[in-house]
Coordinates of C-alpha atoms and ligand atoms in Angstrom, one line a residue:
X30 CA 35.3 -95.4 -296.6
X31 CA 38.5 -95.8 -294.6
X32 CA 38.5 -98.5 -291.9
X33 CA 38.2 -97.8 -288.2
X34 CA 41.4 -98.1 -286.1
X35 CA 43.4 -101.3 -286.1
X36 CA 44.0 -100.9 -282.4
X37 CA 40.4 -101.9 -281.6
X38 CA 39.8 -104.4 -284.6
X39 CA 40.2 -107.4 -282.3
X40 CA 38.0 -106.1 -279.5
X41 CA 34.7 -108.0 -279.1
X42 CA 31.5 -107.1 -277.3
X43 CA 32.2 -107.5 -273.6
X44 CA 30.8 -110.7 -272.0
X45 CA 28.6 -108.7 -269.8
X46 CA 26.8 -107.1 -272.8
X47 CA 26.4 -110.6 -274.5
X48 CA 25.0 -112.2 -271.4
X49 CA 22.7 -109.3 -270.7
X50 CA 21.4 -109.4 -274.2
X51 CA 20.8 -113.2 -273.9
X52 CA 19.1 -112.6 -270.6
X53 CA 16.8 -110.2 -272.1
X54 CA 16.1 -112.5 -275.2
X55 CA 15.4 -115.5 -272.9
X56 CA 13.5 -113.5 -270.3
X57 CA 16.0 -114.9 -267.8
X58 CA 16.8 -114.0 -264.1
X59 CA 20.1 -112.0 -264.4
X60 CA 22.8 -112.8 -262.0
X61 CA 25.4 -112.1 -264.7
X62 CA 25.4 -108.3 -264.4
X63 CA 27.7 -107.2 -261.8
X64 CA 25.6 -104.6 -260.1
X65 CA 22.6 -104.4 -257.7
X66 CA 19.1 -104.6 -259.1
X67 CA 17.9 -102.4 -256.4
X68 CA 18.8 -98.7 -255.7
X69 CA 21.3 -97.1 -253.3
X70 CA 20.4 -95.5 -249.9
X71 CA 17.5 -93.1 -249.9
X72 CA 19.4 -90.6 -247.7
X73 CA 22.2 -90.2 -250.3
X74 CA 19.7 -89.9 -253.2
X75 CA 17.9 -87.2 -251.1
X76 CA 21.3 -85.4 -250.7
X77 CA 21.8 -85.6 -254.5
X78 CA 18.5 -84.2 -255.2
X79 CA 19.1 -81.3 -252.9
X80 CA 22.6 -80.7 -254.6
X81 CA 20.9 -80.6 -258.0
X82 CA 18.2 -78.1 -256.7
X83 CA 20.6 -75.8 -255.0
X84 CA 22.9 -75.3 -258.0
X85 CA 26.0 -77.2 -259.0
X86 CA 24.8 -77.3 -262.6
X87 CA 28.1 -76.4 -264.2
X88 CA 31.3 -78.0 -264.9
X89 CA 33.3 -79.1 -261.8
X90 CA 37.1 -78.3 -261.6
X91 CA 38.5 -81.0 -263.8
X92 CA 40.4 -82.8 -261.1
X93 CA 37.2 -83.1 -259.0
X94 CA 35.3 -80.8 -256.7
X95 CA 37.1 -79.7 -253.6
X96 CA 34.4 -81.2 -251.4
X97 CA 34.8 -84.7 -252.8
X98 CA 38.7 -84.6 -253.0
X99 CA 38.7 -83.4 -249.5
X100 CA 36.2 -86.3 -248.4
X101 CA 38.3 -88.8 -250.2
X102 CA 41.6 -87.5 -248.5
X103 CA 39.9 -87.6 -245.1
X104 CA 38.6 -91.2 -245.4
X105 CA 42.0 -92.6 -246.5
X106 CA 43.4 -91.0 -243.5
X107 CA 40.7 -92.1 -241.1
X108 CA 40.5 -95.7 -242.3
X109 CA 44.0 -96.5 -243.5
X110 CA 46.3 -93.7 -242.2
X111 CA 47.3 -92.8 -245.8
X112 CA 47.9 -89.2 -246.6
X113 CA 46.8 -87.9 -249.9
X114 CA 46.6 -84.2 -250.5
X115 CA 43.3 -83.1 -252.0
X116 CA 45.0 -80.4 -254.1
X117 CA 47.5 -82.6 -255.9
X118 CA 47.0 -86.3 -255.1
X119 CA 43.4 -87.1 -255.7
X120 CA 41.6 -87.1 -259.1
X121 CA 37.9 -87.6 -259.5
X122 CA 37.1 -89.9 -262.6
X123 CA 34.1 -91.0 -264.5
X124 CA 33.9 -94.3 -262.2
X125 CA 36.8 -96.4 -261.5
X126 CA 36.8 -97.6 -265.2
X127 CA 37.9 -94.1 -266.5
X128 CA 40.4 -94.0 -263.5
X129 CA 41.9 -97.2 -264.7
X130 CA 42.0 -96.0 -268.3
X131 CA 43.5 -92.5 -267.5
X132 CA 46.0 -94.2 -265.2
X133 CA 47.1 -96.9 -267.7
X134 CA 47.4 -94.3 -270.6
X135 CA 49.4 -92.1 -268.4
X136 CA 51.7 -94.8 -267.3
X137 CA 52.1 -97.2 -270.3
X138 CA 54.2 -96.5 -273.5
X139 CA 53.8 -98.7 -276.6
X140 CA 55.7 -101.9 -276.0
X141 CA 55.6 -101.7 -272.2
X142 CA 54.5 -104.8 -270.5
X143 CA 51.9 -104.9 -267.8
X144 CA 51.3 -108.0 -265.5
X145 CA 47.7 -108.7 -264.8
X146 CA 46.6 -111.3 -262.4
X147 CA 44.0 -113.6 -263.9
X148 CA 41.0 -113.8 -263.6
X149 CA 41.0 -110.0 -264.2
X150 CA 38.4 -107.3 -264.6
X151 CA 38.1 -107.1 -268.3
X152 CA 38.9 -103.4 -268.9
X153 CA 42.4 -103.8 -267.7
X154 CA 43.6 -105.7 -271.0
X155 CA 41.5 -103.5 -273.1
X156 CA 43.1 -100.3 -271.6
X157 CA 46.6 -101.7 -271.7
X158 CA 46.1 -102.5 -275.4
X159 CA 44.7 -99.2 -276.3
X160 CA 47.8 -97.7 -274.7
X161 CA 50.0 -99.8 -277.0
X162 CA 51.1 -102.0 -274.1
X163 CA 51.1 -105.8 -273.7
X164 CA 49.3 -107.5 -271.0
X165 CA 51.1 -110.6 -269.5
X166 CA 48.8 -112.8 -267.3
X167 CA 50.0 -114.5 -264.1
X168 CA 47.2 -116.9 -262.9
X169 CA 45.6 -117.1 -259.5
X170 CA 45.1 -120.7 -258.6
X171 CA 42.1 -122.5 -257.3
X172 CA 40.8 -123.2 -254.6
X173 CA 42.0 -120.0 -252.8
X174 CA 42.9 -118.2 -256.0
X175 CA 46.5 -117.9 -254.7
X176 CA 49.4 -116.3 -256.3
X177 CA 52.5 -118.3 -256.8
X178 CA 55.5 -116.1 -256.2
X179 CA 57.8 -118.0 -258.7
X180 CA 55.2 -117.6 -261.4
X181 CA 55.1 -113.9 -260.7
X182 CA 58.9 -113.7 -260.9
X183 CA 58.9 -115.8 -264.1
X184 CA 56.6 -113.3 -265.8
X185 CA 59.0 -110.2 -265.4
X186 CA 61.2 -108.9 -268.2
X187 CA 63.1 -105.7 -268.8
X188 CA 60.0 -104.3 -270.4
X189 CA 57.8 -104.9 -267.4
X190 CA 56.4 -101.5 -266.4
X191 CA 53.4 -102.1 -264.1
X192 CA 51.4 -104.6 -262.2
X193 CA 47.6 -104.4 -261.6
X194 CA 46.2 -106.0 -258.5
X195 CA 42.5 -106.1 -257.6
X196 CA 41.5 -106.5 -254.0
X197 CA 38.8 -107.5 -252.9
X198 CA 38.8 -109.4 -256.1
X199 CA 36.2 -109.6 -258.7
X200 CA 35.2 -112.3 -259.9
X201 CA 36.3 -114.6 -257.1
X202 CA 35.4 -112.7 -254.0
X203 CA 38.7 -113.3 -252.6
X204 CA 40.1 -110.8 -249.9
X205 CA 43.8 -110.8 -250.0
X206 CA 45.6 -111.7 -246.8
X207 CA 48.3 -109.4 -245.7
X208 CA 51.0 -111.9 -246.3
X209 CA 49.9 -112.3 -249.9
X210 CA 50.1 -108.5 -250.5
X211 CA 53.6 -108.5 -248.9
X212 CA 54.6 -110.8 -251.8
X213 CA 53.2 -108.4 -254.3
X214 CA 54.9 -105.4 -252.6
X215 CA 58.2 -106.9 -252.3
X216 CA 58.0 -107.9 -256.0
X217 CA 57.0 -104.4 -257.2
X218 CA 59.8 -102.8 -255.2
X219 CA 62.3 -105.4 -256.3
X220 CA 61.6 -104.6 -260.0
X221 CA 60.9 -100.9 -259.4
X222 CA 57.4 -101.3 -261.0
X223 CA 54.4 -98.9 -261.1
X224 CA 51.3 -100.5 -259.5
X225 CA 47.5 -100.1 -259.8
X226 CA 45.6 -101.3 -256.9
X227 CA 42.1 -101.5 -257.9
X228 CA 40.2 -101.4 -254.6
X229 CA 36.6 -100.6 -255.7
X230 CA 35.2 -103.3 -253.3
X231 CA 37.2 -102.1 -250.4
X232 CA 34.2 -102.0 -248.1
X233 CA 32.4 -104.9 -249.3
X234 CA 33.8 -107.2 -246.7
X235 CA 32.2 -110.0 -244.6
X236 CA 33.1 -112.2 -241.5
X237 CA 35.4 -109.6 -240.1
X238 CA 37.7 -109.7 -243.1
X239 CA 40.1 -106.6 -243.1
X240 CA 41.1 -104.6 -246.2
X241 CA 44.7 -103.6 -246.5
X242 CA 45.4 -100.9 -249.2
X243 CA 48.6 -101.9 -251.0
X244 CA 49.9 -98.4 -250.7
X245 CA 50.3 -99.1 -247.0
X246 CA 53.1 -101.6 -247.6
X247 CA 56.9 -100.6 -247.5
X248 CA 58.1 -98.9 -250.6
X249 CA 54.6 -98.9 -252.2
X250 CA 53.1 -95.5 -251.5
X251 CA 55.3 -93.7 -253.9
X252 CA 54.6 -96.2 -256.8
X253 CA 51.0 -97.0 -256.3
X254 CA 47.8 -95.6 -258.0
X255 CA 45.0 -96.6 -255.7
X256 CA 41.5 -96.5 -257.4
X257 CA 38.1 -96.8 -255.9
X258 CA 34.5 -95.9 -256.7
X259 CA 31.5 -94.5 -255.1
X260 CA 29.4 -96.8 -257.3
X261 CA 30.4 -99.9 -255.3
X262 CA 30.5 -98.4 -251.8
X263 CA 27.0 -96.8 -252.1
X264 CA 25.4 -99.2 -254.4
X265 CA 24.9 -96.7 -257.0
X266 CA 26.9 -97.8 -259.9
X267 CA 25.1 -95.6 -262.3
X268 CA 26.5 -92.5 -260.5
X269 CA 29.9 -93.4 -262.1
X270 CA 32.0 -91.4 -259.7
X271 CA 35.4 -92.8 -258.8
X272 CA 38.9 -91.6 -257.8
X273 CA 42.6 -92.2 -258.3
X274 CA 44.8 -91.5 -255.3
X275 CA 48.5 -91.3 -256.0
X276 CA 51.6 -89.1 -255.0
X277 CA 51.7 -85.8 -256.7
X278 CA 54.1 -86.7 -259.7
X279 CA 51.9 -89.7 -260.5
X280 CA 48.7 -87.8 -260.0
X281 CA 49.9 -85.1 -262.3
X282 CA 50.2 -87.6 -265.1
X283 CA 46.8 -89.1 -264.5
X284 CA 45.4 -85.6 -264.6
X285 CA 47.0 -84.7 -268.0
X286 CA 45.1 -87.7 -269.5
X287 CA 41.8 -87.3 -267.4
X288 CA 41.6 -83.6 -268.6
X289 CA 41.3 -84.7 -272.2
X290 CA 39.2 -88.0 -271.7
X291 CA 36.3 -86.7 -269.6
X292 CA 37.5 -83.3 -268.5
X293 CA 35.3 -83.4 -265.4
X294 CA 32.7 -85.6 -263.8
X295 CA 29.0 -84.6 -262.9
X296 CA 29.2 -81.9 -260.2
X297 CA 26.0 -82.5 -258.1
X298 CA 26.8 -86.3 -257.7
X299 CA 30.4 -85.4 -256.6
X300 CA 28.9 -83.0 -253.9
X301 CA 26.6 -85.8 -252.8
X302 CA 29.2 -88.4 -252.8
X303 CA 31.4 -86.2 -250.7
X304 CA 28.7 -86.1 -248.0
X305 CA 28.2 -89.8 -248.2
X306 CA 31.9 -90.4 -247.5
X307 CA 31.8 -88.3 -244.5
X308 CA 29.1 -90.7 -243.1
X309 CA 30.9 -93.9 -243.8
X310 CA 31.2 -95.0 -240.3
X311 CA 27.5 -94.8 -239.7
X312 CA 26.6 -96.3 -243.0
X313 CA 28.9 -99.2 -243.4
X314 CA 27.5 -101.6 -240.8
X315 CA 24.0 -101.5 -242.5
X316 CA 25.6 -101.8 -246.0
X317 CA 27.7 -104.8 -245.1
X318 CA 24.8 -106.5 -243.4
X319 CA 22.6 -106.0 -246.4
X320 CA 25.1 -107.8 -248.7
X321 CA 26.3 -110.4 -246.2
X322 CA 22.7 -111.5 -245.7
X323 CA 22.3 -111.9 -249.5
X324 CA 25.5 -113.9 -249.7
X325 CA 24.6 -116.2 -246.9
X326 CA 21.1 -116.8 -248.3
X327 CA 22.5 -117.5 -251.9
X328 CA 25.4 -119.6 -250.6
X329 CA 23.1 -121.7 -248.6
X330 CA 20.7 -122.1 -251.5
X331 CA 23.6 -123.1 -253.8
X332 CA 25.0 -125.5 -251.3
X333 CA 21.6 -127.1 -250.9
X334 CA 21.6 -127.6 -254.6
X335 CA 24.9 -129.5 -254.4
X336 CA 27.4 -126.7 -255.4
X337 CA 30.5 -126.9 -253.1
X338 CA 32.9 -124.0 -252.7
X339 CA 34.3 -121.7 -250.2
X340 CA 32.4 -118.8 -248.9
X341 CA 33.7 -115.5 -250.4
X342 CA 34.7 -112.9 -247.9
X343 CA 34.3 -109.8 -250.0
X344 CA 32.7 -108.2 -253.2
X345 CA 29.3 -109.4 -254.5
X346 CA 30.5 -112.2 -256.6
X347 CA 30.9 -115.9 -256.2
X348 CA 33.0 -118.1 -258.5
X349 CA 31.0 -121.4 -258.4
X350 CA 32.6 -124.7 -259.5
X351 CA 30.4 -126.4 -262.1
X352 CA 32.3 -129.6 -262.6
X353 CA 29.9 -131.7 -260.5
X354 CA 27.0 -130.4 -262.4
X355 CA 28.0 -130.7 -266.1
X356 CA 30.6 -132.0 -268.4
X357 CA 30.5 -128.8 -270.4
X358 CA 32.8 -125.7 -270.1
X359 CA 31.8 -122.4 -268.7
X360 CA 30.6 -120.8 -271.9
X361 CA 28.6 -123.7 -273.0
X362 CA 27.0 -124.3 -269.5
X363 CA 26.2 -120.5 -269.2
X364 CA 24.4 -120.7 -272.6
X365 CA 22.5 -123.9 -271.5
X366 CA 21.6 -122.2 -268.2
X367 CA 20.3 -118.9 -269.9
X368 CA 18.3 -120.6 -272.6
X369 CA 16.9 -123.7 -270.8
X370 CA 17.0 -122.5 -267.1
X371 CA 16.3 -118.9 -267.7
X372 CA 19.2 -118.0 -265.6
X373 CA 22.0 -115.6 -266.8
X374 CA 25.5 -115.9 -265.3
X375 CA 29.0 -115.0 -266.6
X376 CA 31.4 -117.5 -268.0
X377 CA 34.6 -116.5 -266.3
X378 CA 37.0 -117.8 -269.0
X379 CA 36.4 -114.2 -270.5
X380 CA 38.6 -113.0 -267.5
X381 CA 41.6 -115.2 -268.4
X382 CA 44.3 -115.0 -271.1
X383 CA 46.3 -118.0 -270.4
X384 CA 44.9 -120.5 -267.8
X385 CA 42.0 -122.8 -268.6
X386 CA 40.9 -122.7 -264.9
X387 CA 38.0 -120.3 -265.8
X388 CA 36.3 -123.0 -267.8
X389 CA 35.5 -124.8 -264.5
X390 CA 33.4 -122.0 -263.0
X391 CA 30.5 -119.6 -263.4
X392 CA 30.4 -116.2 -261.9
X393 CA 27.2 -115.3 -260.0
X394 CA 26.5 -111.8 -258.7
X395 CA 24.4 -111.9 -255.6
X396 CA 23.8 -108.1 -255.3
X397 CA 20.2 -108.8 -256.1
X398 CA 16.7 -108.6 -254.5
X399 CA 15.6 -111.4 -252.4
X400 CA 13.1 -112.5 -255.0
X401 CA 15.7 -112.4 -257.8
X402 CA 18.0 -114.7 -255.7
X403 CA 15.1 -117.0 -254.9
X404 CA 14.0 -117.2 -258.5
X405 CA 17.6 -118.0 -259.5
X406 CA 17.8 -120.8 -257.0
X407 CA 14.3 -122.1 -258.2
X408 CA 15.5 -122.2 -261.8
X409 CA 18.6 -124.2 -260.9
X410 CA 16.6 -126.8 -259.0
X411 CA 17.1 -130.4 -260.3
X412 CA 20.2 -129.7 -262.3
Ligands
PLP522 C1 37.3 -104.8 -260.2 C2 36.4 -103.7 -260.8 N1 37.2 -102.5 -261.1 C3 36.5 -101.5 -261.6 C4 35.2 -101.5 -261.8 C5 34.5 -100.3 -262.4 O1 33.9 -99.4 -261.5 P1 33.0 -98.2 -262.0 O2 31.7 -98.7 -262.2 O3 33.3 -97.2 -260.9 O4 33.7 -97.7 -263.3 C6 34.4 -102.7 -261.6 C7 33.1 -102.7 -261.8 O5 32.4 -103.8 -262.0 C8 35.1 -103.8 -261.0 O6 34.5 -104.8 -260.7

């Protein structure tokens, strides 16, 4: 038999799959998986039920239902004063992951270089490589996971086509300051790059942190694909409904790929998410409080156990330094925890290509029920 494609020969099972398997095998509490272990809001599930019951059983238009594209357009205007036309500038995708993949495939030619800021969401590099591109990492440095402008400048070559930024940031929980985004924006304009701004955690903000879409910065709107997802905003990751917003010429390219990758995304859920987005202002305070309480509870628990780090201001992740607790690196410590302490985490070195900094942390996801977080802290006692 002929072999399968060379372009995927070096891919491995994702670290999330590996840790979840180990969690199951060891009957461990799972703070590795980056999603809630509880369901999204009842009111939105009820809307989805009604949408299924009242029709909407056939293919949606491939670029997304008019209702959802309109609702996305309206919220970008309301929250960020950014104008995207529902007809030509918003594309609904099967979660942000497909949005990223379709955007990368639409932008990157074989041999093109894409700058990724590490630690990164793991699908970026895989998508770049599937497009035949080359991912060049620039590291964010502890303790604030800061970008060093000189390192960014040093990474650029004549082949650099794009930079991918994630804000708020998985896995660190960092919410980028305006001044930091200005550095990225100036850099992208200076080198005339395309930009992906992965903003799936745009509403998972705490302590008054403010989200600045990169497309708002001077010279950025015309070059930026902004990607987000209902999965994060409504705590319904299984709905896999995301979107890519970009000016018409860029959106046209994304749509050319998207039409052949998924064609279209589930119709009734798009209809439901559209109504959800119209109610964001009412919903967000309760949503943010839910996650903020979890963050505070888990952070205090870790602190009491002797873990010391800064409180993350966004997302539902914490990058927790492990050096005071073990001489092992992240992978070995994560294996020890899942086997001996019945606690699954994610070793973040999987999110780095270059720097060894990831070896000094574990990523915990705190989007979990109170009893799950309590059990996790219990299992860590006496380390
Ligand atoms: C930074 C980041 N981008 C994209 C995604 C994917 O989102 P979706 O579930 O909508 O595909 C995730 C999911 O964990 C993420 O953390």
